[in-house]
Backbone as XML, in Angstrom:
<?xml version="1.0"?>
<chain id="A" units="angstrom">
  <residue number="1" name="MET">
    <atom name="N" x="57.769" y="-0.330" z="-62.268"/>
    <atom name="CA" x="58.583" y="0.104" z="-61.491"/>
    <atom name="C" x="59.298" y="-1.318" z="-60.718"/>
  </residue>
  <residue number="2" name="ALA">
    <atom name="N" x="60.939" y="-1.506" z="-60.747"/>
    <atom name="CA" x="61.531" y="-2.688" z="-60.919"/>
    <atom name="C" x="61.840" y="-2.783" z="-59.145"/>
  </residue>
  <residue number="3" name="SER">
    <atom name="N" x="62.434" y="-1.627" z="-58.295"/>
    <atom name="CA" x="62.492" y="-1.942" z="-57.118"/>
    <atom name="C" x="61.793" y="-1.214" z="-56.315"/>
  </residue>
  <residue number="4" name="PHE">
    <atom name="N" x="61.387" y="-1.772" z="-55.049"/>
    <atom name="CA" x="61.151" y="-0.852" z="-53.693"/>
    <atom name="C" x="62.101" y="0.262" z="-53.665"/>
  </residue>
  <residue number="5" name="THR">
    <atom name="N" x="63.189" y="0.347" z="-53.662"/>
    <atom name="CA" x="64.166" y="1.333" z="-53.046"/>
    <atom name="C" x="63.639" y="2.470" z="-54.448"/>
  </residue>
  <residue number="6" name="GLU">
    <atom name="N" x="63.087" y="2.239" z="-54.932"/>
    <atom name="CA" x="63.182" y="3.492" z="-55.915"/>
    <atom name="C" x="60.785" y="3.891" z="-55.853"/>
  </residue>
  <residue number="7" name="LEU">
    <atom name="N" x="60.857" y="3.256" z="-54.765"/>
    <atom name="CA" x="59.593" y="4.138" z="-53.908"/>
    <atom name="C" x="59.845" y="5.242" z="-53.114"/>
  </residue>
  <residue number="8" name="GLU">
    <atom name="N" x="59.465" y="6.160" z="-53.743"/>
    <atom name="CA" x="59.254" y="7.262" z="-52.487"/>
    <atom name="C" x="58.630" y="7.149" z="-51.271"/>
  </residue>
  <residue number="9" name="THR">
    <atom name="N" x="57.359" y="6.446" z="-51.079"/>
    <atom name="CA" x="57.412" y="6.025" z="-49.356"/>
    <atom name="C" x="58.608" y="5.287" z="-49.229"/>
  </residue>
  <residue number="10" name="TRP">
    <atom name="N" x="59.106" y="4.249" z="-49.290"/>
    <atom name="CA" x="59.887" y="3.458" z="-48.814"/>
    <atom name="C" x="61.418" y="4.807" z="-48.708"/>
  </residue>
  <residue number="11" name="LYS">
    <atom name="N" x="61.708" y="5.284" z="-49.420"/>
    <atom name="CA" x="62.604" y="6.382" z="-49.120"/>
    <atom name="C" x="62.393" y="7.275" z="-48.071"/>
  </residue>
  <residue number="12" name="GLN">
    <atom name="N" x="61.071" y="7.397" z="-47.759"/>
    <atom name="CA" x="60.937" y="8.515" z="-46.573"/>
    <atom name="C" x="60.724" y="7.843" z="-45.412"/>
  </residue>
  <residue number="13" name="ALA">
    <atom name="N" x="60.358" y="6.075" z="-45.572"/>
    <atom name="CA" x="60.755" y="5.470" z="-44.473"/>
    <atom name="C" x="61.970" y="5.052" z="-43.716"/>
  </residue>
  <residue number="14" name="ARG">
    <atom name="N" x="63.264" y="4.789" z="-45.016"/>
    <atom name="CA" x="63.997" y="5.017" z="-44.607"/>
    <atom name="C" x="64.858" y="6.520" z="-43.897"/>
  </residue>
  <residue number="15" name="LYS">
    <atom name="N" x="64.315" y="7.213" z="-44.580"/>
    <atom name="CA" x="64.966" y="8.358" z="-43.837"/>
    <atom name="C" x="64.335" y="8.528" z="-42.345"/>
  </residue>
  <residue number="16" name="ILE">
    <atom name="N" x="63.204" y="8.540" z="-41.948"/>
    <atom name="CA" x="62.994" y="7.999" z="-40.618"/>
    <atom name="C" x="63.854" y="6.916" z="-39.778"/>
  </residue>
  <residue number="17" name="ARG">
    <atom name="N" x="64.191" y="5.664" z="-40.145"/>
    <atom name="CA" x="64.514" y="4.771" z="-39.660"/>
    <atom name="C" x="65.811" y="5.531" z="-39.020"/>
  </residue>
  <residue number="18" name="VAL">
    <atom name="N" x="66.388" y="5.941" z="-40.318"/>
    <atom name="CA" x="67.904" y="6.473" z="-40.102"/>
    <atom name="C" x="67.753" y="7.594" z="-38.968"/>
  </residue>
  <residue number="19" name="PHE">
    <atom name="N" x="67.058" y="8.289" z="-38.612"/>
    <atom name="CA" x="66.353" y="9.099" z="-38.029"/>
    <atom name="C" x="66.307" y="8.830" z="-36.557"/>
  </residue>
  <residue number="20" name="ILE">
    <atom name="N" x="65.742" y="7.665" z="-36.489"/>
    <atom name="CA" x="65.434" y="6.925" z="-35.233"/>
    <atom name="C" x="66.851" y="6.592" z="-34.867"/>
  </residue>
  <residue number="21" name="SER">
    <atom name="N" x="67.563" y="5.714" z="-35.553"/>
    <atom name="CA" x="68.891" y="5.101" z="-35.427"/>
    <atom name="C" x="69.754" y="6.316" z="-34.696"/>
  </residue>
  <residue number="22" name="GLU">
    <atom name="N" x="69.820" y="7.118" z="-35.433"/>
    <atom name="CA" x="70.714" y="8.136" z="-34.645"/>
    <atom name="C" x="70.072" y="8.895" z="-33.386"/>
  </residue>
  <residue number="23" name="LEU">
    <atom name="N" x="68.957" y="8.814" z="-33.641"/>
    <atom name="CA" x="68.536" y="9.871" z="-32.185"/>
    <atom name="C" x="68.484" y="8.360" z="-30.981"/>
  </residue>
  <residue number="24" name="THR">
    <atom name="N" x="68.189" y="7.672" z="-30.970"/>
    <atom name="CA" x="68.688" y="6.599" z="-29.958"/>
    <atom name="C" x="69.705" y="6.035" z="-29.403"/>
  </residue>
  <residue number="25" name="LYS">
    <atom name="N" x="70.987" y="6.498" z="-30.250"/>
    <atom name="CA" x="72.201" y="6.311" z="-30.148"/>
    <atom name="C" x="72.397" y="7.340" z="-28.407"/>
  </residue>
  <residue number="26" name="LYS">
    <atom name="N" x="71.959" y="8.532" z="-28.691"/>
    <atom name="CA" x="71.821" y="9.207" z="-27.389"/>
    <atom name="C" x="70.697" y="8.643" z="-26.400"/>
  </residue>
  <residue number="27" name="PHE">
    <atom name="N" x="69.795" y="7.737" z="-26.111"/>
    <atom name="CA" x="69.181" y="7.292" z="-25.440"/>
    <atom name="C" x="69.988" y="6.736" z="-24.194"/>
  </residue>
  <residue number="28" name="PRO">
    <atom name="N" x="68.846" y="7.323" z="-22.883"/>
    <atom name="CA" x="70.161" y="6.642" z="-21.767"/>
    <atom name="C" x="70.013" y="5.285" z="-21.596"/>
  </residue>
  <residue number="29" name="ALA">
    <atom name="N" x="70.967" y="4.595" z="-21.186"/>
    <atom name="CA" x="71.181" y="3.092" z="-21.159"/>
    <atom name="C" x="70.272" y="2.479" z="-20.400"/>
  </residue>
  <residue number="30" name="SER">
    <atom name="N" x="69.567" y="2.746" z="-19.621"/>
    <atom name="CA" x="67.895" y="2.226" z="-18.911"/>
    <atom name="C" x="67.687" y="1.900" z="-19.991"/>
  </residue>
  <residue number="31" name="GLU">
    <atom name="N" x="66.944" y="2.506" z="-20.840"/>
    <atom name="CA" x="66.212" y="2.515" z="-22.000"/>
    <atom name="C" x="66.342" y="1.394" z="-22.896"/>
  </residue>
  <residue number="32" name="LYS">
    <atom name="N" x="67.938" y="0.764" z="-22.984"/>
    <atom name="CA" x="68.065" y="0.028" z="-24.183"/>
    <atom name="C" x="67.091" y="-0.839" z="-24.516"/>
  </residue>
  <residue number="33" name="PHE">
    <atom name="N" x="66.757" y="-1.637" z="-23.298"/>
    <atom name="CA" x="65.803" y="-2.920" z="-23.809"/>
    <atom name="C" x="64.338" y="-2.470" z="-23.864"/>
  </residue>
  <residue number="34" name="ARG">
    <atom name="N" x="63.943" y="-1.306" z="-23.489"/>
    <atom name="CA" x="62.578" y="-0.866" z="-23.250"/>
    <atom name="C" x="62.203" y="0.259" z="-24.493"/>
  </residue>
  <residue number="35" name="LEU">
    <atom name="N" x="62.226" y="1.242" z="-24.414"/>
    <atom name="CA" x="62.330" y="2.496" z="-25.516"/>
    <atom name="C" x="62.979" y="2.171" z="-27.081"/>
  </residue>
  <residue number="36" name="THR">
    <atom name="N" x="64.004" y="2.309" z="-26.606"/>
    <atom name="CA" x="65.185" y="2.704" z="-27.612"/>
    <atom name="C" x="64.896" y="1.213" z="-28.313"/>
  </residue>
  <residue number="37" name="ASP">
    <atom name="N" x="65.086" y="0.129" z="-28.045"/>
    <atom name="CA" x="64.429" y="-1.222" z="-28.529"/>
    <atom name="C" x="63.422" y="-0.919" z="-29.453"/>
  </residue>
  <residue number="38" name="GLN">
    <atom name="N" x="62.377" y="-0.819" z="-28.678"/>
    <atom name="CA" x="61.383" y="-0.829" z="-29.565"/>
    <atom name="C" x="61.188" y="0.347" z="-30.553"/>
  </residue>
  <residue number="39" name="LEU">
    <atom name="N" x="61.161" y="1.548" z="-30.447"/>
    <atom name="CA" x="61.565" y="2.417" z="-31.759"/>
    <atom name="C" x="62.362" y="1.696" z="-32.562"/>
  </residue>
  <residue number="40" name="ILE">
    <atom name="N" x="63.340" y="1.409" z="-32.357"/>
    <atom name="CA" x="64.538" y="0.749" z="-33.214"/>
    <atom name="C" x="63.679" y="-0.014" z="-34.344"/>
  </residue>
  <residue number="41" name="ARG">
    <atom name="N" x="62.521" y="-0.970" z="-33.434"/>
    <atom name="CA" x="62.091" y="-2.388" z="-34.150"/>
    <atom name="C" x="60.765" y="-1.751" z="-35.243"/>
  </residue>
  <residue number="42" name="CYS">
    <atom name="N" x="60.401" y="-1.075" z="-34.226"/>
    <atom name="CA" x="58.792" y="-0.211" z="-35.710"/>
    <atom name="C" x="59.507" y="0.677" z="-36.403"/>
  </residue>
  <residue number="43" name="SER">
    <atom name="N" x="60.441" y="1.571" z="-36.127"/>
    <atom name="CA" x="60.810" y="2.264" z="-37.334"/>
    <atom name="C" x="61.561" y="1.358" z="-38.612"/>
  </residue>
  <residue number="44" name="ARG">
    <atom name="N" x="61.934" y="0.198" z="-38.185"/>
    <atom name="CA" x="62.719" y="-0.192" z="-39.234"/>
    <atom name="C" x="61.659" y="-1.369" z="-39.832"/>
  </residue>
  <residue number="45" name="SER">
    <atom name="N" x="60.491" y="-1.953" z="-39.184"/>
    <atom name="CA" x="59.166" y="-2.483" z="-39.552"/>
    <atom name="C" x="58.373" y="-1.656" z="-40.593"/>
  </residue>
  <residue number="46" name="ILE">
    <atom name="N" x="58.338" y="-0.309" z="-40.961"/>
    <atom name="CA" x="57.674" y="0.988" z="-41.811"/>
    <atom name="C" x="58.206" y="0.188" z="-43.131"/>
  </residue>
  <residue number="47" name="GLY">
    <atom name="N" x="59.993" y="0.383" z="-43.243"/>
    <atom name="CA" x="59.793" y="-0.105" z="-44.722"/>
    <atom name="C" x="60.489" y="-1.310" z="-44.988"/>
  </residue>
  <residue number="48" name="ASN">
    <atom name="N" x="60.671" y="-2.025" z="-43.958"/>
    <atom name="CA" x="60.310" y="-3.805" z="-44.205"/>
    <atom name="C" x="58.918" y="-4.134" z="-45.095"/>
  </residue>
  <residue number="49" name="ASN">
    <atom name="N" x="58.049" y="-3.345" z="-44.528"/>
    <atom name="CA" x="56.594" y="-3.748" z="-44.625"/>
    <atom name="C" x="56.688" y="-3.433" z="-46.021"/>
  </residue>
  <residue number="50" name="ILE">
    <atom name="N" x="56.584" y="-1.983" z="-46.814"/>
    <atom name="CA" x="56.994" y="-1.836" z="-47.765"/>
    <atom name="C" x="57.561" y="-2.520" z="-49.208"/>
  </residue>
  <residue number="51" name="ALA">
    <atom name="N" x="58.567" y="-2.892" z="-48.689"/>
    <atom name="CA" x="59.826" y="-3.626" z="-49.350"/>
    <atom name="C" x="58.782" y="-5.213" z="-49.588"/>
  </residue>
  <residue number="52" name="GLU">
    <atom name="N" x="58.162" y="-5.352" z="-48.430"/>
    <atom name="CA" x="57.835" y="-6.998" z="-48.282"/>
    <atom name="C" x="56.331" y="-6.787" z="-49.482"/>
  </residue>
  <residue number="53" name="GLY">
    <atom name="N" x="55.541" y="-5.838" z="-49.096"/>
    <atom name="CA" x="54.260" y="-5.735" z="-50.136"/>
    <atom name="C" x="54.820" y="-5.345" z="-51.562"/>
  </residue>
  <residue number="54" name="HIS">
    <atom name="N" x="55.696" y="-4.760" z="-51.728"/>
    <atom name="CA" x="56.349" y="-4.453" z="-53.197"/>
    <atom name="C" x="56.774" y="-5.742" z="-53.755"/>
  </residue>
  <residue number="55" name="GLY">
    <atom name="N" x="57.259" y="-6.690" z="-53.234"/>
    <atom name="CA" x="57.551" y="-7.822" z="-53.644"/>
    <atom name="C" x="55.984" y="-9.004" z="-54.014"/>
  </residue>
  <residue number="56" name="ARG">
    <atom name="N" x="55.320" y="-8.821" z="-53.367"/>
    <atom name="CA" x="54.057" y="-9.585" z="-53.683"/>
    <atom name="C" x="53.392" y="-9.241" z="-55.230"/>
  </residue>
  <residue number="57" name="PHE">
    <atom name="N" x="53.031" y="-10.436" z="-55.371"/>
    <atom name="CA" x="52.088" y="-11.092" z="-56.760"/>
    <atom name="C" x="51.150" y="-9.910" z="-56.786"/>
  </residue>
  <residue number="58" name="HIS">
    <atom name="N" x="50.271" y="-10.010" z="-55.911"/>
    <atom name="CA" x="49.008" y="-9.427" z="-55.890"/>
    <atom name="C" x="48.564" y="-8.187" z="-55.386"/>
  </residue>
  <residue number="59" name="TYR">
    <atom name="N" x="48.043" y="-7.711" z="-56.243"/>
    <atom name="CA" x="47.895" y="-5.884" z="-55.498"/>
    <atom name="C" x="47.022" y="-6.372" z="-53.674"/>
  </residue>
  <residue number="60" name="GLN">
    <atom name="N" x="46.335" y="-6.981" z="-53.798"/>
    <atom name="CA" x="45.819" y="-6.791" z="-52.307"/>
    <atom name="C" x="47.005" y="-7.263" z="-51.173"/>
  </residue>
  <residue number="61" name="ASP">
    <atom name="N" x="47.911" y="-8.170" z="-51.761"/>
    <atom name="CA" x="49.119" y="-8.493" z="-50.296"/>
    <atom name="C" x="50.081" y="-7.201" z="-50.689"/>
  </residue>
  <residue number="62" name="ASN">
    <atom name="N" x="50.084" y="-6.360" z="-51.311"/>
    <atom name="CA" x="50.546" y="-5.265" z="-51.599"/>
    <atom name="C" x="49.767" y="-4.193" z="-50.441"/>
  </residue>
  <residue number="63" name="VAL">
    <atom name="N" x="48.701" y="-3.905" z="-50.545"/>
    <atom name="CA" x="48.186" y="-3.056" z="-49.678"/>
    <atom name="C" x="47.666" y="-3.781" z="-48.365"/>
  </residue>
  <residue number="64" name="ARG">
    <atom name="N" x="47.856" y="-4.996" z="-47.937"/>
    <atom name="CA" x="47.746" y="-4.978" z="-47.207"/>
    <atom name="C" x="49.116" y="-4.599" z="-46.288"/>
  </residue>
  <residue number="65" name="PHE">
    <atom name="N" x="50.473" y="-5.280" z="-46.484"/>
    <atom name="CA" x="51.389" y="-4.993" z="-46.126"/>
    <atom name="C" x="52.070" y="-3.508" z="-46.043"/>
  </residue>
  <residue number="66" name="CYS">
    <atom name="N" x="51.288" y="-2.298" z="-46.911"/>
    <atom name="CA" x="51.143" y="-1.062" z="-46.429"/>
    <atom name="C" x="50.493" y="-0.897" z="-45.462"/>
  </residue>
  <residue number="67" name="ILE">
    <atom name="N" x="49.307" y="-1.549" z="-45.428"/>
    <atom name="CA" x="48.448" y="-0.750" z="-43.995"/>
    <atom name="C" x="49.744" y="-1.283" z="-42.783"/>
  </residue>
  <residue number="68" name="MET">
    <atom name="N" x="50.296" y="-2.743" z="-42.510"/>
    <atom name="CA" x="51.111" y="-3.075" z="-41.704"/>
    <atom name="C" x="52.094" y="-1.747" z="-41.643"/>
  </residue>
  <residue number="69" name="ALA">
    <atom name="N" x="52.581" y="-1.381" z="-42.784"/>
    <atom name="CA" x="53.742" y="-0.053" z="-42.641"/>
    <atom name="C" x="53.233" y="1.031" z="-41.633"/>
  </residue>
  <residue number="70" name="ARG">
    <atom name="N" x="51.815" y="1.656" z="-42.137"/>
    <atom name="CA" x="51.389" y="2.200" z="-41.861"/>
    <atom name="C" x="50.934" y="1.974" z="-40.046"/>
  </residue>
  <residue number="71" name="GLY">
    <atom name="N" x="50.628" y="1.143" z="-39.766"/>
    <atom name="CA" x="50.975" y="0.752" z="-38.361"/>
    <atom name="C" x="51.998" y="0.946" z="-37.661"/>
  </residue>
  <residue number="72" name="SER">
    <atom name="N" x="53.147" y="0.605" z="-38.424"/>
    <atom name="CA" x="54.416" y="1.011" z="-37.744"/>
    <atom name="C" x="54.968" y="1.800" z="-37.564"/>
  </residue>
  <residue number="73" name="LEU">
    <atom name="N" x="54.280" y="3.048" z="-38.358"/>
    <atom name="CA" x="54.211" y="4.203" z="-38.584"/>
    <atom name="C" x="54.109" y="4.962" z="-37.672"/>
  </residue>
  <residue number="74" name="SER">
    <atom name="N" x="52.559" y="4.614" z="-37.340"/>
    <atom name="CA" x="51.707" y="5.146" z="-36.048"/>
    <atom name="C" x="52.372" y="4.449" z="-34.866"/>
  </residue>
  <residue number="75" name="GLU">
    <atom name="N" x="52.858" y="3.497" z="-34.698"/>
    <atom name="CA" x="53.700" y="2.953" z="-33.405"/>
    <atom name="C" x="54.807" y="3.850" z="-33.056"/>
  </residue>
  <residue number="76" name="THR">
    <atom name="N" x="55.766" y="4.218" z="-34.392"/>
    <atom name="CA" x="56.895" y="5.182" z="-33.679"/>
    <atom name="C" x="56.516" y="6.273" z="-33.455"/>
  </residue>
  <residue number="77" name="LEU">
    <atom name="N" x="55.562" y="7.040" z="-34.022"/>
    <atom name="CA" x="54.872" y="8.214" z="-33.547"/>
    <atom name="C" x="54.483" y="8.000" z="-31.661"/>
  </residue>
  <residue number="78" name="ASP">
    <atom name="N" x="54.254" y="7.004" z="-31.521"/>
    <atom name="CA" x="53.529" y="6.511" z="-30.115"/>
    <atom name="C" x="54.779" y="6.784" z="-28.945"/>
  </residue>
  <residue number="79" name="GLN">
    <atom name="N" x="55.237" y="6.159" z="-29.597"/>
    <atom name="CA" x="56.764" y="5.485" z="-29.168"/>
    <atom name="C" x="57.727" y="6.930" z="-28.819"/>
  </residue>
  <residue number="80" name="MET">
    <atom name="N" x="57.700" y="7.997" z="-30.116"/>
    <atom name="CA" x="58.184" y="9.348" z="-30.027"/>
    <atom name="C" x="57.422" y="10.244" z="-28.543"/>
  </residue>
  <residue number="81" name="ILE">
    <atom name="N" x="56.085" y="9.442" z="-28.825"/>
    <atom name="CA" x="55.717" y="10.588" z="-27.507"/>
    <atom name="C" x="55.623" y="10.148" z="-26.375"/>
  </residue>
  <residue number="82" name="VAL">
    <atom name="N" x="56.086" y="8.905" z="-26.349"/>
    <atom name="CA" x="56.129" y="8.556" z="-24.877"/>
    <atom name="C" x="57.819" y="9.094" z="-24.364"/>
  </residue>
  <residue number="83" name="ALA">
    <atom name="N" x="58.997" y="9.214" z="-25.567"/>
    <atom name="CA" x="60.365" y="9.562" z="-25.258"/>
    <atom name="C" x="60.084" y="11.381" z="-25.189"/>
  </residue>
  <residue number="84" name="LEU">
    <atom name="N" x="59.127" y="11.834" z="-25.556"/>
    <atom name="CA" x="58.803" y="13.295" z="-25.240"/>
    <atom name="C" x="57.841" y="13.291" z="-23.796"/>
  </residue>
  <residue number="85" name="ASP">
    <atom name="N" x="57.332" y="12.591" z="-23.681"/>
    <atom name="CA" x="56.246" y="12.528" z="-22.316"/>
    <atom name="C" x="57.511" y="12.118" z="-21.258"/>
  </residue>
  <residue number="86" name="GLU">
    <atom name="N" x="58.677" y="11.195" z="-21.476"/>
    <atom name="CA" x="59.672" y="10.828" z="-19.912"/>
    <atom name="C" x="60.774" y="11.867" z="-20.254"/>
  </residue>
  <residue number="87" name="GLN">
    <atom name="N" x="60.638" y="12.849" z="-21.193"/>
    <atom name="CA" x="61.685" y="13.911" z="-21.191"/>
    <atom name="C" x="62.829" y="13.546" z="-21.595"/>
  </residue>
  <residue number="88" name="ILE">
    <atom name="N" x="62.891" y="12.512" z="-22.504"/>
    <atom name="CA" x="64.039" y="11.753" z="-23.168"/>
    <atom name="C" x="65.003" y="12.642" z="-24.618"/>
  </residue>
  <residue number="89" name="ILE">
    <atom name="N" x="63.658" y="13.353" z="-25.169"/>
    <atom name="CA" x="63.692" y="14.220" z="-26.211"/>
    <atom name="C" x="62.766" y="15.678" z="-25.905"/>
  </residue>
  <residue number="90" name="THR">
    <atom name="N" x="63.589" y="16.471" z="-26.525"/>
    <atom name="CA" x="62.880" y="17.638" z="-26.854"/>
    <atom name="C" x="61.999" y="17.873" z="-27.097"/>
  </residue>
  <residue number="91" name="ASN">
    <atom name="N" x="60.981" y="19.112" z="-27.349"/>
    <atom name="CA" x="60.049" y="18.913" z="-28.009"/>
    <atom name="C" x="60.609" y="19.610" z="-29.517"/>
  </residue>
  <residue number="92" name="GLU">
    <atom name="N" x="61.630" y="20.267" z="-30.054"/>
    <atom name="CA" x="61.991" y="20.390" z="-30.824"/>
    <atom name="C" x="62.322" y="19.264" z="-31.879"/>
  </residue>
  <residue number="93" name="ILE">
    <atom name="N" x="62.848" y="18.255" z="-30.921"/>
    <atom name="CA" x="63.262" y="16.499" z="-31.555"/>
    <atom name="C" x="61.985" y="16.111" z="-32.496"/>
  </residue>
  <residue number="94" name="PHE">
    <atom name="N" x="61.197" y="16.470" z="-31.382"/>
    <atom name="CA" x="59.693" y="15.710" z="-31.472"/>
    <atom name="C" x="59.376" y="16.459" z="-32.969"/>
  </residue>
  <residue number="95" name="LYS">
    <atom name="N" x="59.009" y="17.631" z="-32.852"/>
    <atom name="CA" x="58.709" y="18.361" z="-33.912"/>
    <atom name="C" x="59.312" y="18.193" z="-35.271"/>
  </residue>
  <residue number="96" name="SER">
    <atom name="N" x="60.379" y="18.134" z="-35.334"/>
    <atom name="CA" x="61.036" y="17.809" z="-36.696"/>
    <atom name="C" x="60.986" y="16.335" z="-37.196"/>
  </residue>
  <residue number="97" name="PHE">
    <atom name="N" x="60.702" y="15.201" z="-36.160"/>
    <atom name="CA" x="60.348" y="13.751" z="-36.208"/>
    <atom name="C" x="58.316" y="13.498" z="-36.820"/>
  </residue>
  <residue number="98" name="GLU">
    <atom name="N" x="57.738" y="14.567" z="-36.502"/>
    <atom name="CA" x="56.220" y="15.091" z="-36.839"/>
    <atom name="C" x="56.427" y="15.359" z="-38.654"/>
  </residue>
  <residue number="99" name="VAL">
    <atom name="N" x="57.345" y="15.868" z="-38.502"/>
    <atom name="CA" x="57.266" y="16.527" z="-40.022"/>
    <atom name="C" x="57.386" y="15.656" z="-40.952"/>
  </residue>
  <residue number="100" name="GLU">
    <atom name="N" x="58.742" y="14.576" z="-40.764"/>
    <atom name="CA" x="59.003" y="13.282" z="-41.190"/>
    <atom name="C" x="57.910" y="12.207" z="-41.307"/>
  </residue>
  <residue number="101" name="TYR">
    <atom name="N" x="57.343" y="12.021" z="-39.967"/>
    <atom name="CA" x="56.074" y="11.499" z="-39.874"/>
    <atom name="C" x="54.615" y="11.550" z="-40.787"/>
  </residue>
  <residue number="102" name="ASP">
    <atom name="N" x="54.126" y="12.871" z="-40.667"/>
    <atom name="CA" x="53.468" y="13.427" z="-41.485"/>
    <atom name="C" x="53.544" y="13.026" z="-42.567"/>
  </residue>
  <residue number="103" name="TYR">
    <atom name="N" x="54.722" y="13.364" z="-43.803"/>
    <atom name="CA" x="55.034" y="13.702" z="-44.670"/>
    <atom name="C" x="54.693" y="11.961" z="-45.103"/>
  </residue>
  <residue number="104" name="CYS">
    <atom name="N" x="55.317" y="11.048" z="-44.481"/>
    <atom name="CA" x="55.262" y="9.362" z="-44.678"/>
    <atom name="C" x="54.230" y="9.151" z="-45.016"/>
  </residue>
  <residue number="105" name="LEU">
    <atom name="N" x="53.284" y="9.418" z="-43.850"/>
    <atom name="CA" x="52.199" y="8.867" z="-43.770"/>
    <atom name="C" x="51.277" y="9.120" z="-44.924"/>
  </residue>
  <residue number="106" name="ARG">
    <atom name="N" x="51.388" y="10.809" z="-45.295"/>
    <atom name="CA" x="50.597" y="11.019" z="-46.665"/>
    <atom name="C" x="50.917" y="10.270" z="-48.275"/>
  </residue>
  <residue number="107" name="LEU">
    <atom name="N" x="52.184" y="9.762" z="-47.622"/>
    <atom name="CA" x="53.304" y="9.047" z="-49.271"/>
    <atom name="C" x="52.461" y="7.713" z="-48.879"/>
  </residue>
  <residue number="108" name="LEU">
    <atom name="N" x="52.222" y="7.169" z="-47.967"/>
    <atom name="CA" x="51.560" y="5.667" z="-47.455"/>
    <atom name="C" x="50.220" y="5.478" z="-48.246"/>
  </residue>
  <residue number="109" name="ASN">
    <atom name="N" x="49.548" y="6.797" z="-47.639"/>
    <atom name="CA" x="48.202" y="6.447" z="-47.898"/>
    <atom name="C" x="47.782" y="6.821" z="-49.242"/>
  </residue>
  <residue number="110" name="GLY">
    <atom name="N" x="48.582" y="7.398" z="-49.652"/>
    <atom name="CA" x="48.809" y="7.807" z="-51.499"/>
    <atom name="C" x="49.373" y="6.573" z="-52.258"/>
  </residue>
  <residue number="111" name="TYR">
    <atom name="N" x="50.474" y="5.749" z="-51.820"/>
    <atom name="CA" x="50.393" y="4.381" z="-52.692"/>
    <atom name="C" x="49.808" y="3.740" z="-51.956"/>
  </residue>
  <residue number="112" name="ILE">
    <atom name="N" x="49.114" y="3.584" z="-51.281"/>
    <atom name="CA" x="47.994" y="2.605" z="-50.983"/>
    <atom name="C" x="46.394" y="2.873" z="-52.305"/>
  </residue>
  <residue number="113" name="MET">
    <atom name="N" x="46.191" y="4.375" z="-52.247"/>
    <atom name="CA" x="45.305" y="4.711" z="-53.099"/>
    <atom name="C" x="45.206" y="4.165" z="-54.686"/>
  </residue>
  <residue number="114" name="HIS">
    <atom name="N" x="46.630" y="4.506" z="-54.671"/>
    <atom name="CA" x="47.013" y="3.963" z="-56.148"/>
    <atom name="C" x="47.309" y="2.707" z="-56.419"/>
  </residue>
  <residue number="115" name="ILE">
    <atom name="N" x="47.713" y="1.802" z="-55.649"/>
    <atom name="CA" x="47.937" y="-0.010" z="-55.781"/>
    <atom name="C" x="46.222" y="0.153" z="-55.949"/>
  </residue>
  <residue number="116" name="LYS">
    <atom name="N" x="45.607" y="0.326" z="-55.153"/>
    <atom name="CA" x="44.034" y="0.294" z="-55.362"/>
    <atom name="C" x="43.533" y="0.546" z="-56.305"/>
  </residue>
  <residue number="117" name="LYS">
    <atom name="N" x="43.899" y="1.682" z="-57.099"/>
    <atom name="CA" x="43.781" y="2.397" z="-58.387"/>
    <atom name="C" x="44.001" y="1.355" z="-59.000"/>
  </residue>
  <residue number="118" name="LYS">
    <atom name="N" x="45.281" y="0.527" z="-59.206"/>
    <atom name="CA" x="45.517" y="-0.344" z="-60.220"/>
    <atom name="C" x="44.603" y="-1.568" z="-60.607"/>
  </residue>
  <residue number="119" name="LYS">
    <atom name="N" x="44.326" y="-1.881" z="-59.067"/>
    <atom name="CA" x="43.708" y="-2.918" z="-59.060"/>
    <atom name="C" x="42.191" y="-3.029" z="-59.526"/>
  </residue>
  <residue number="120" name="ASN">
    <atom name="N" x="41.852" y="-2.191" z="-59.215"/>
    <atom name="CA" x="40.293" y="-1.586" z="-60.401"/>
    <atom name="C" x="40.427" y="-1.365" z="-61.297"/>
  </residue>
  <residue number="121" name="ASP">
    <atom name="N" x="41.263" y="-1.089" z="-62.238"/>
    <atom name="CA" x="41.960" y="-0.190" z="-63.344"/>
    <atom name="C" x="41.963" y="-1.971" z="-64.195"/>
  </residue>
  <residue number="122" name="GLU">
    <atom name="N" x="42.430" y="-2.852" z="-63.029"/>
    <atom name="CA" x="43.063" y="-4.065" z="-64.063"/>
    <atom name="C" x="41.796" y="-5.114" z="-64.357"/>
  </residue>
  <residue number="123" name="ILE">
    <atom name="N" x="40.732" y="-4.655" z="-63.192"/>
    <atom name="CA" x="39.466" y="-5.544" z="-62.970"/>
    <atom name="C" x="38.250" y="-5.477" z="-64.369"/>
  </residue>
  <residue number="124" name="ASN">
    <atom name="N" x="38.735" y="-3.752" z="-64.255"/>
    <atom name="CA" x="37.604" y="-3.373" z="-65.404"/>
    <atom name="C" x="38.239" y="-3.075" z="-66.829"/>
  </residue>
</chain>
């Protein structure tokens, strides 16, 4: 695979980033330097880490960055729960995000397993 942009995992991370970017434009101004900023940063970090890992030479580095991407994905979910609890978003918006989150998590876990398998195949 020539570019990280071809990875389904990265494409799903991009979809989440765009979702969050559009959503946070509607957040109250009082949340600009709190929840809005945090949500934007952690959602961007998902794809950033997938891209950085893909650019690494060793499989283990790639896995490490994918694990960090998974952490950023979980952080994004937690921030969305905060937005729900603070009544900044509706349950409907949260549920729609949750679908995208679940899909991205499955893709990330599958990609991590794929990388680990490739590493083991090369060793054997």
